[in-house]
Amino acid sequence: MSKHQAPGAPEPTRLDPIVKDMLLLAKKAGAEHAEAILVESRNLSVSVREGEIEDVESSETQDLGLRVLIGQQQSCVSSSDLSKIGLQKMAERACAMAAQAPEDPYCGLADAGQLAKTKADAELQLFDPAEIDLDGLTHRALAAEAAALAISGINLPATASASWTIGAVAHRTSNGLHRSRINSFHGTSVMALAERDGSMERDWAQTSARWLEDLREPDDIGLEAGTRTINRLGAVKGAGGTMAVLFEPRTAKSLLGMFLGSITGSSVARGVSFLKDHMDQLVFDQNIQIIEDPFRLRGSSSGHMDSEGLARQSRHLIENGKLTSWIHNLASARQLDQAPTGHGAVGIGSPPSTRLSNVYLAAGIKTPEQLMAELGNGLVVTDAFGASFNGGTGDWSVGIAGYRFVGGARAEPFSEMTAAGNMLDIFKSLIPASDLKFEDSTETPSLLVPELAVAGQ
């Protein structure tokens, strides 16, 4: 493919015969059960700097994964060689590896009766047929950069990029699973820089969506990146103590992420989750709801079934503050002797893992500004870095930057401070703001921790 050529849409129907052949070859090589998945991805991206194209990248990849099972022994291999001899060697290698692998009592495909009835994902609108070319991407990136540079005080070159990715998946197992889908993603991002009195600051903004028409305008992205950068200039470390801390949505996501990572069946089975003894107990304030919605239209992680062929369901992970469910793939469900929950994720050349679909923490009723006005003084965290988290105990610390609010109003910026606490205490005190927006697979509004230990000067 030419460096400047936009990629055409891949076709799952063209990939499926290869997956079928892979299963037949695996059975012929000695596999009792087998699973094959072929992923084709095409990407076109452009980055700009100082009003000029800095780089253009175009790529096309094909990756085939094979898992074979012989009794309770399994192996996983991957390859990009899709020739007949390549497929045959792949099958033989996988079976030879499985024969030498230790037994795993929990591995295995879904029973035929567990498989979801086939339902096309097309109704979820996961693929945008819009034609994209290099000129369109370049225009988007240049507009975002120009908007950032137009902010007074942005005195260093900004960088911006725009991208388009499309992918197709063909997936079959020897027990009757047949999945195919086609996806698209569009993105725009910009990094802005500014210098004052020998101190340089940077910040960024981005937007991504399955459909081009759902992207935020590049002018908005540039304005956000430039404004955030200017607001960081003159930051000081400041005094620490126990204080109210409001996490913006982009930093609040990490708090939600620590919860989600701690409710996987595998972490509970290994005894490394601080929530392992909290099923059906209050983990958050009783006003908190955390919801999984796998059927969101154009959602970045939407789909009717998981990668192991089980039906997905909309569910409350936290309902009125209570923990309601672990998230399982087939293996972790068998290990804990529980029902699988439709969260299996099949990789290329690796055993199935666990993955959620679209998850959000429901919005509260007060704006961030109203919460700040009620509290009077505290911190707003706009950037978090260097996090340390003990999944077994829930102890957590993170570097933070942002700005102080005094008398409910924005005050001076701060940086190089550290927030710390135990996630159980933090979860139970969280107050969500009303500024929830849906763009990524994991979303949360701004989250207030009324009392949090912060180390500064």
Short mmCIF file of C-alpha atoms in Angstrom, two decimals:
data_model
loop_
_atom_site.label_atom_id
_atom_site.label_comp_id
_atom_site.label_asym_id
_atom_site.label_seq_id
_atom_site.Cartn_x
_atom_site.Cartn_y
_atom_site.Cartn_z
CA MET A 1 0.00 0.00 0.00
CA SER A 2 1.25 3.48 -0.84
CA LYS A 3 2.32 5.58 2.11
CA HIS A 4 -0.39 8.16 1.34
CA GLN A 5 -3.20 5.82 0.30
CA ALA A 6 -6.29 5.56 2.49
CA PRO A 7 -7.02 1.96 3.48
CA GLY A 8 -10.08 0.27 2.06
CA ALA A 9 -12.51 -1.60 4.28
CA PRO A 10 -11.51 -5.18 5.15
CA GLU A 11 -14.07 -7.91 4.58
CA PRO A 12 -14.83 -10.53 7.28
CA THR A 13 -16.29 -12.85 4.63
CA ARG A 14 -12.88 -12.99 2.98
CA LEU A 15 -11.21 -13.89 6.28
CA ASP A 16 -13.63 -16.61 7.33
CA PRO A 17 -12.39 -19.37 4.96
CA ILE A 18 -8.90 -19.04 6.44
CA VAL A 19 -10.30 -19.51 9.94
CA LYS A 20 -12.27 -22.57 8.81
CA ASP A 21 -9.14 -24.10 7.27
CA MET A 22 -7.20 -23.40 10.46
CA LEU A 23 -9.69 -25.37 12.55
CA LEU A 24 -9.62 -28.33 10.15
CA LEU A 25 -5.83 -28.41 10.17
CA ALA A 26 -5.74 -28.21 13.98
CA LYS A 27 -8.10 -31.19 14.30
CA LYS A 28 -6.04 -33.10 11.74
CA ALA A 29 -2.88 -32.37 13.75
CA GLY A 30 -4.38 -33.90 16.89
CA ALA A 31 -6.43 -31.20 18.62
CA GLU A 32 -9.59 -32.34 20.42
CA HIS A 33 -10.94 -28.81 20.36
CA ALA A 34 -9.67 -25.68 18.66
CA GLU A 35 -10.30 -21.98 18.32
CA ALA A 36 -9.07 -19.68 15.55
CA ILE A 37 -9.35 -15.92 15.24
CA LEU A 38 -8.11 -13.73 12.39
CA VAL A 39 -7.89 -9.97 12.79
CA GLU A 40 -7.19 -7.61 9.91
CA SER A 41 -6.49 -3.97 10.70
CA ARG A 42 -5.81 -0.97 8.47
CA ASN A 43 -4.73 2.44 9.65
CA LEU A 44 -4.03 5.86 8.19
CA SER A 45 -2.74 8.71 10.37
CA VAL A 46 -1.12 12.09 9.92
CA SER A 47 0.73 14.32 12.40
CA VAL A 48 1.41 18.02 11.89
CA ARG A 49 3.67 20.60 13.48
CA GLU A 50 3.96 24.34 12.84
CA GLY A 51 1.38 24.17 10.08
CA GLU A 52 3.15 21.47 8.10
CA ILE A 53 2.78 17.72 7.76
CA GLU A 54 5.36 16.08 9.98
CA ASP A 55 4.57 12.42 9.36
CA VAL A 56 2.13 10.16 7.54
CA GLU A 57 1.70 6.53 8.45
CA SER A 58 -0.30 3.86 6.67
CA SER A 59 -0.34 0.24 7.77
CA GLU A 60 -2.13 -3.00 7.13
CA THR A 61 -1.77 -6.03 9.39
CA GLN A 62 -3.18 -9.54 9.55
CA ASP A 63 -2.78 -11.61 12.70
CA LEU A 64 -4.04 -15.16 13.14
CA GLY A 65 -4.40 -16.74 16.57
CA LEU A 66 -4.92 -20.43 17.29
CA ARG A 67 -5.75 -22.15 20.58
CA VAL A 68 -5.81 -25.94 20.71
CA LEU A 69 -6.95 -28.20 23.54
CA ILE A 70 -5.97 -31.80 24.13
CA GLY A 71 -7.78 -32.99 27.23
CA GLN A 72 -7.09 -30.33 29.85
CA GLN A 73 -3.89 -29.20 28.16
CA GLN A 74 -3.88 -26.17 25.92
CA SER A 75 -1.53 -23.99 23.90
CA CYS A 76 -1.87 -20.70 22.07
CA VAL A 77 0.14 -19.58 19.04
CA SER A 78 -0.03 -16.74 16.54
CA SER A 79 1.26 -16.01 13.07
CA SER A 80 0.94 -13.60 10.16
CA ASP A 81 1.82 -16.30 7.62
CA LEU A 82 -1.51 -17.22 6.06
CA SER A 83 -0.15 -19.52 3.36
CA LYS A 84 -1.32 -23.14 3.30
CA ILE A 85 2.04 -24.41 4.50
CA GLY A 86 2.11 -21.66 7.13
CA LEU A 87 -1.27 -22.72 8.50
CA GLN A 88 -0.24 -26.38 8.56
CA LYS A 89 2.97 -25.64 10.46
CA MET A 90 1.04 -23.46 12.88
CA ALA A 91 -1.42 -26.27 13.64
CA GLU A 92 1.34 -28.82 14.14
CA ARG A 93 3.31 -26.48 16.40
CA ALA A 94 0.27 -25.69 18.54
CA CYS A 95 -0.61 -29.36 19.03
CA ALA A 96 2.99 -30.27 19.88
CA MET A 97 3.05 -27.49 22.49
CA ALA A 98 -0.29 -28.54 23.98
CA ALA A 99 0.92 -32.11 24.39
CA GLN A 100 3.76 -30.82 26.58
CA ALA A 101 1.74 -28.24 28.51
CA PRO A 102 0.68 -28.78 32.14
CA GLU A 103 -2.95 -29.61 32.76
CA ASP A 104 -5.30 -26.74 33.48
CA PRO A 105 -8.56 -27.97 35.07
CA TYR A 106 -10.35 -24.74 34.20
CA CYS A 107 -9.51 -24.32 30.52
CA GLY A 108 -11.91 -25.19 27.74
CA LEU A 109 -14.39 -23.86 25.22
CA ALA A 110 -17.98 -23.02 26.04
CA ASP A 111 -20.49 -25.84 25.93
CA ALA A 112 -22.67 -25.67 22.84
CA GLY A 113 -25.68 -24.86 25.02
CA GLN A 114 -23.91 -21.83 26.49
CA LEU A 115 -23.36 -20.14 23.13
CA ALA A 116 -25.44 -17.07 22.43
CA LYS A 117 -27.84 -17.17 19.54
CA THR A 118 -26.19 -15.38 16.64
CA LYS A 119 -27.15 -11.72 16.56
CA ALA A 120 -25.42 -9.34 14.20
CA ASP A 121 -23.65 -6.34 15.69
CA ALA A 122 -24.55 -4.24 12.63
CA GLU A 123 -27.53 -2.73 14.47
CA LEU A 124 -25.09 -1.28 17.01
CA GLN A 125 -23.47 0.78 14.22
CA LEU A 126 -19.88 -0.18 14.99
CA PHE A 127 -18.64 0.56 11.46
CA ASP A 128 -18.69 3.95 9.75
CA PRO A 129 -18.63 3.64 5.95
CA ALA A 130 -17.47 7.24 5.51
CA GLU A 131 -14.64 7.61 3.00
CA ILE A 132 -11.53 9.08 4.57
CA ASP A 133 -8.49 10.44 2.74
CA LEU A 134 -5.21 12.03 3.68
CA ASP A 135 -6.46 15.53 2.90
CA GLY A 136 -9.34 15.17 5.32
CA LEU A 137 -7.10 13.91 8.11
CA THR A 138 -4.57 16.68 7.47
CA HIS A 139 -7.25 19.37 7.57
CA ARG A 140 -8.50 18.04 10.90
CA ALA A 141 -5.03 17.95 12.46
CA LEU A 142 -4.07 21.41 11.18
CA ALA A 143 -7.31 22.91 12.50
CA ALA A 144 -6.70 21.44 15.95
CA GLU A 145 -3.11 22.71 16.03
CA ALA A 146 -4.14 26.18 14.85
CA ALA A 147 -6.79 26.45 17.55
CA ALA A 148 -4.23 25.57 20.23
CA LEU A 149 -1.67 28.07 18.88
CA ALA A 150 -4.31 30.81 18.84
CA ILE A 151 -4.54 30.74 22.64
CA SER A 152 -2.67 33.69 24.12
CA GLY A 153 0.47 32.42 25.88
CA ILE A 154 1.00 29.28 23.79
CA ASN A 155 4.46 30.25 22.60
CA LEU A 156 5.96 26.89 21.60
CA PRO A 157 5.07 24.71 18.60
CA ALA A 158 2.13 22.42 19.20
CA THR A 159 1.70 18.99 17.67
CA ALA A 160 -1.54 17.47 16.46
CA SER A 161 -2.63 14.26 14.79
CA ALA A 162 -5.66 12.69 13.17
CA SER A 163 -6.23 9.02 12.51
CA TRP A 164 -8.59 6.49 10.96
CA THR A 165 -8.58 2.79 11.77
CA ILE A 166 -10.77 0.02 10.43
CA GLY A 167 -10.64 -3.63 11.34
CA ALA A 168 -12.36 -6.93 10.67
CA VAL A 169 -12.55 -10.07 12.79
CA ALA A 170 -13.38 -13.64 11.82
CA HIS A 171 -13.59 -16.08 14.74
CA ARG A 172 -14.61 -19.73 14.94
CA THR A 173 -14.38 -22.58 17.42
CA SER A 174 -14.82 -26.31 16.99
CA ASN A 175 -17.90 -26.25 19.24
CA GLY A 176 -19.92 -24.13 16.82
CA LEU A 177 -19.08 -20.51 17.64
CA HIS A 178 -18.95 -18.25 14.59
CA ARG A 179 -18.34 -14.53 15.05
CA SER A 180 -17.52 -11.87 12.49
CA ARG A 181 -17.55 -8.12 12.74
CA ILE A 182 -16.13 -4.97 11.22
CA ASN A 183 -15.12 -1.91 13.25
CA SER A 184 -14.03 1.66 12.67
CA PHE A 185 -12.41 4.32 14.84
CA HIS A 186 -11.62 7.97 14.18
CA GLY A 187 -9.46 10.17 16.36
CA THR A 188 -8.02 13.67 16.74
CA SER A 189 -5.49 14.78 19.35
CA VAL A 190 -3.32 17.79 20.09
CA MET A 191 -0.48 18.54 22.51
CA ALA A 192 0.13 22.18 23.44
CA LEU A 193 3.22 23.67 25.10
CA ALA A 194 3.94 26.98 26.79
CA GLU A 195 6.89 28.53 28.62
CA ARG A 196 7.01 31.27 31.23
CA ASP A 197 9.96 32.37 33.36
CA GLY A 198 12.01 29.34 32.38
CA SER A 199 9.27 26.85 33.28
CA MET A 200 7.62 24.81 30.53
CA GLU A 201 4.19 23.22 30.77
CA ARG A 202 2.24 20.97 28.42
CA ASP A 203 -1.21 19.49 28.25
CA TRP A 204 -3.37 17.71 25.72
CA ALA A 205 -6.86 17.01 24.49
CA GLN A 206 -8.30 14.32 22.27
CA THR A 207 -11.49 12.95 20.82
CA SER A 208 -12.28 9.50 19.47
CA ALA A 209 -15.39 7.86 18.07
CA ARG A 210 -16.48 5.01 15.86
CA TRP A 211 -18.19 7.45 13.50
CA LEU A 212 -16.55 10.55 12.06
CA GLU A 213 -19.65 12.66 12.67
CA ASP A 214 -19.45 11.94 16.41
CA LEU A 215 -15.99 13.47 16.86
CA ARG A 216 -15.70 16.77 18.67
CA GLU A 217 -14.69 19.61 16.37
CA PRO A 218 -10.91 20.06 15.99
CA ASP A 219 -11.24 23.70 17.09
CA ASP A 220 -12.70 22.50 20.39
CA ILE A 221 -9.83 20.05 20.89
CA GLY A 222 -7.19 22.69 20.21
CA LEU A 223 -8.90 25.21 22.46
CA GLU A 224 -9.08 22.70 25.30
CA ALA A 225 -5.42 21.68 24.99
CA GLY A 226 -4.20 25.27 24.81
CA THR A 227 -6.35 26.48 27.70
CA ARG A 228 -5.35 23.58 29.93
CA THR A 229 -1.68 24.27 29.21
CA ILE A 230 -1.93 27.98 30.04
CA ASN A 231 -3.75 27.16 33.26
CA ARG A 232 -0.76 25.09 34.42
CA LEU A 233 1.77 27.92 34.16
CA GLY A 234 3.10 29.20 37.47
CA ALA A 235 2.22 26.03 39.38
CA VAL A 236 3.74 25.63 42.86
CA LYS A 237 3.93 22.66 45.19
CA GLY A 238 1.88 24.16 47.99
CA ALA A 239 1.00 22.98 51.47
CA GLY A 240 -0.47 19.55 52.09
CA GLY A 241 -2.94 18.25 54.64
CA THR A 242 -6.33 16.56 54.68
CA MET A 243 -8.59 18.38 52.26
CA ALA A 244 -11.38 18.12 49.72
CA VAL A 245 -10.14 16.87 46.36
CA LEU A 246 -12.20 16.96 43.17
CA PHE A 247 -10.96 14.72 40.36
CA GLU A 248 -11.83 15.85 36.83
CA PRO A 249 -13.34 13.13 34.61
CA ARG A 250 -10.05 12.30 32.91
CA THR A 251 -8.36 11.68 36.27
CA ALA A 252 -11.46 10.25 37.96
CA LYS A 253 -11.40 7.38 35.45
CA SER A 254 -8.39 5.94 37.26
CA LEU A 255 -10.46 5.60 40.46
CA LEU A 256 -13.14 3.70 38.57
CA GLY A 257 -10.46 1.63 36.86
CA MET A 258 -9.09 0.38 40.17
CA PHE A 259 -12.53 -0.82 41.13
CA LEU A 260 -13.09 -2.58 37.81
CA GLY A 261 -9.72 -4.30 37.96
CA SER A 262 -10.52 -5.62 41.42
CA ILE A 263 -13.78 -7.40 40.56
CA THR A 264 -12.38 -9.80 37.96
CA GLY A 265 -12.99 -13.42 38.85
CA SER A 266 -9.33 -14.26 38.29
CA SER A 267 -8.12 -11.72 40.89
CA VAL A 268 -10.74 -12.93 43.38
CA ALA A 269 -9.79 -16.57 42.77
CA ARG A 270 -6.11 -15.76 43.37
CA GLY A 271 -6.99 -13.88 46.54
CA VAL A 272 -5.34 -10.67 45.33
CA SER A 273 -8.41 -8.42 45.31
CA PHE A 274 -9.12 -6.15 48.27
CA LEU A 275 -12.81 -6.61 47.45
CA LYS A 276 -12.80 -10.42 47.61
CA ASP A 277 -14.87 -10.51 50.82
CA HIS A 278 -17.25 -7.68 49.92
CA MET A 279 -19.82 -9.29 47.62
CA ASP A 280 -23.34 -7.96 48.32
CA GLN A 281 -21.88 -5.38 50.71
CA LEU A 282 -21.79 -1.60 50.56
CA VAL A 283 -18.56 -0.66 48.83
CA PHE A 284 -19.62 2.84 47.72
CA ASP A 285 -22.08 5.35 49.11
CA GLN A 286 -25.65 4.10 48.65
CA ASN A 287 -26.28 6.77 46.00
CA ILE A 288 -23.60 5.36 43.67
CA GLN A 289 -24.51 3.30 40.60
CA ILE A 290 -21.91 1.70 38.29
CA ILE A 291 -23.47 0.30 35.15
CA GLU A 292 -22.28 -1.81 32.24
CA ASP A 293 -24.03 -1.20 28.92
CA PRO A 294 -22.75 -3.49 26.15
CA PHE A 295 -25.48 -2.37 23.73
CA ARG A 296 -24.69 1.34 23.55
CA LEU A 297 -25.15 2.57 19.99
CA ARG A 298 -21.71 3.22 18.44
CA GLY A 299 -20.06 2.39 21.76
CA SER A 300 -16.34 1.73 21.61
CA SER A 301 -16.73 -1.65 23.37
CA SER A 302 -20.26 -2.57 22.32
CA GLY A 303 -21.29 -6.04 21.15
CA HIS A 304 -23.98 -8.67 21.67
CA MET A 305 -21.63 -11.44 22.78
CA ASP A 306 -18.22 -11.78 24.37
CA SER A 307 -15.23 -13.39 22.66
CA GLU A 308 -16.06 -16.82 24.10
CA GLY A 309 -19.51 -16.74 22.49
CA LEU A 310 -21.60 -15.98 25.57
CA ALA A 311 -24.38 -13.40 25.54
CA ARG A 312 -23.60 -10.05 27.10
CA GLN A 313 -26.02 -8.37 29.47
CA SER A 314 -26.66 -4.88 30.73
CA ARG A 315 -26.02 -4.96 34.47
CA HIS A 316 -25.33 -2.97 37.61
CA LEU A 317 -21.85 -3.72 38.92
CA ILE A 318 -22.64 -1.44 41.84
CA GLU A 319 -26.31 -0.94 42.71
CA ASN A 320 -27.15 1.58 45.41
CA GLY A 321 -23.57 1.28 46.62
CA LYS A 322 -23.56 -2.55 46.82
CA LEU A 323 -21.21 -4.83 44.90
CA THR A 324 -23.45 -7.15 42.88
CA SER A 325 -21.23 -9.27 40.65
CA TRP A 326 -17.76 -10.46 39.80
CA ILE A 327 -16.88 -10.40 36.12
CA HIS A 328 -15.98 -13.80 34.74
CA ASN A 329 -14.65 -15.48 31.69
CA LEU A 330 -15.25 -19.22 31.43
CA ALA A 331 -12.06 -20.18 33.25
CA SER A 332 -12.55 -17.94 36.31
CA ALA A 333 -16.22 -18.96 36.54
CA ARG A 334 -15.21 -22.62 36.65
CA GLN A 335 -12.52 -21.87 39.23
CA LEU A 336 -15.02 -20.20 41.57
CA ASP A 337 -17.85 -22.59 40.64
CA GLN A 338 -20.02 -19.70 39.49
CA ALA A 339 -21.90 -18.88 36.31
CA PRO A 340 -19.90 -17.09 33.60
CA THR A 341 -20.92 -13.49 33.05
CA GLY A 342 -20.06 -12.94 29.38
CA HIS A 343 -16.76 -11.14 29.91
CA GLY A 344 -14.39 -13.44 28.03
CA ALA A 345 -11.79 -11.77 25.82
CA VAL A 346 -9.90 -13.90 23.30
CA GLY A 347 -6.47 -12.65 22.36
CA ILE A 348 -4.09 -13.41 19.52
CA GLY A 349 -1.72 -16.07 20.78
CA SER A 350 -2.83 -15.97 24.42
CA PRO A 351 -5.48 -17.67 26.59
CA PRO A 352 -8.77 -15.84 27.13
CA SER A 353 -8.68 -12.95 29.58
CA THR A 354 -11.47 -10.85 31.10
CA ARG A 355 -12.82 -7.65 29.59
CA LEU A 356 -15.77 -5.38 30.32
CA SER A 357 -17.75 -3.56 27.66
CA ASN A 358 -18.97 0.03 28.18
CA VAL A 359 -19.01 0.98 31.86
CA TYR A 360 -19.94 4.24 33.52
CA LEU A 361 -20.41 5.65 37.00
CA ALA A 362 -23.77 7.44 36.97
CA ALA A 363 -23.84 11.21 37.28
CA GLY A 364 -24.80 13.10 40.39
CA ILE A 365 -27.09 16.12 40.58
CA LYS A 366 -24.64 18.96 41.28
CA THR A 367 -22.16 20.56 38.91
CA PRO A 368 -18.46 20.62 39.84
CA GLU A 369 -18.82 24.35 40.43
CA GLN A 370 -21.67 23.80 42.89
CA LEU A 371 -19.64 21.21 44.79
CA MET A 372 -16.68 23.58 44.97
CA ALA A 373 -18.89 26.41 46.20
CA GLU A 374 -20.32 24.21 48.97
CA LEU A 375 -16.88 23.04 50.11
CA GLY A 376 -15.18 26.42 49.94
CA ASN A 377 -11.55 25.30 49.72
CA GLY A 378 -9.75 22.34 48.20
CA LEU A 379 -7.98 20.97 45.12
CA VAL A 380 -9.10 20.10 41.60
CA VAL A 381 -6.96 17.38 40.03
CA THR A 382 -6.47 17.81 36.28
CA ASP A 383 -3.48 15.47 35.92
CA ALA A 384 -2.41 12.33 37.78
CA PHE A 385 0.83 10.40 37.38
CA GLY A 386 3.04 7.76 38.98
CA ALA A 387 0.22 5.87 40.66
CA SER A 388 0.98 3.08 43.13
CA PHE A 389 -1.82 0.65 43.94
CA ASN A 390 -1.80 -2.49 46.08
CA GLY A 391 -4.64 -4.60 44.70
CA GLY A 392 -4.64 -6.87 47.73
CA THR A 393 -5.08 -4.16 50.37
CA GLY A 394 -6.54 -1.24 48.40
CA ASP A 395 -3.76 1.13 49.48
CA TRP A 396 -3.13 3.78 46.83
CA SER A 397 -1.07 6.87 46.16
CA VAL A 398 -0.64 9.07 43.10
CA GLY A 399 1.13 12.23 42.01
CA ILE A 400 -1.29 15.05 41.23
CA ALA A 401 -1.38 18.44 39.55
CA GLY A 402 -4.20 20.90 38.98
CA TYR A 403 -5.43 24.00 40.77
CA ARG A 404 -6.66 25.10 44.16
CA PHE A 405 -10.10 26.53 44.75
CA VAL A 406 -10.58 29.09 47.52
CA GLY A 407 -13.98 30.33 48.59
CA GLY A 408 -15.41 28.11 45.86
CA ALA A 409 -13.50 29.97 43.13
CA ARG A 410 -10.54 28.88 41.03
CA ALA A 411 -7.19 29.96 42.48
CA GLU A 412 -3.51 29.23 41.74
CA PRO A 413 -2.26 26.08 39.98
CA PHE A 414 -0.32 23.42 41.88
CA SER A 415 1.94 20.53 40.89
CA GLU A 416 4.20 17.85 42.37
CA MET A 417 1.85 16.91 45.18
CA THR A 418 0.77 13.42 46.25
CA ALA A 419 -2.64 12.09 47.23
CA ALA A 420 -2.95 8.83 49.19
CA GLY A 421 -5.52 6.67 50.92
CA ASN A 422 -7.27 3.32 50.98
CA MET A 423 -9.70 2.73 48.14
CA LEU A 424 -12.41 1.32 50.41
CA ASP A 425 -12.46 4.57 52.38
CA ILE A 426 -12.31 6.63 49.18
CA PHE A 427 -15.07 4.68 47.43
CA LYS A 428 -17.45 5.08 50.37
CA SER A 429 -16.95 8.84 50.42
CA LEU A 430 -17.14 9.56 46.67
CA ILE A 431 -19.62 12.17 45.47
CA PRO A 432 -20.22 12.27 41.69
CA ALA A 433 -20.81 15.55 39.88
CA SER A 434 -23.28 15.98 37.02
CA ASP A 435 -20.76 16.36 34.17
CA LEU A 436 -20.86 12.81 32.78
CA LYS A 437 -20.18 12.51 29.03
CA PHE A 438 -20.03 9.38 26.88
CA GLU A 439 -17.09 8.97 24.54
CA ASP A 440 -14.84 6.16 25.76
CA SER A 441 -15.60 2.66 27.01
CA THR A 442 -15.07 3.72 30.64
CA GLU A 443 -16.64 6.99 31.74
CA THR A 444 -17.23 8.86 34.96
CA PRO A 445 -18.19 12.40 35.93
CA SER A 446 -15.96 14.49 38.15
CA LEU A 447 -15.60 12.72 41.50
CA LEU A 448 -15.25 14.48 44.84
CA VAL A 449 -13.40 12.97 47.80
CA PRO A 450 -14.44 15.25 50.70
CA GLU A 451 -11.42 14.36 52.86
CA LEU A 452 -8.21 13.03 51.32
CA ALA A 453 -4.64 13.06 52.59
CA VAL A 454 -2.40 15.20 50.36
CA ALA A 455 1.35 15.65 50.76
CA GLY A 456 2.95 18.90 49.59
CA GLN A 457 5.70 21.11 50.92
#
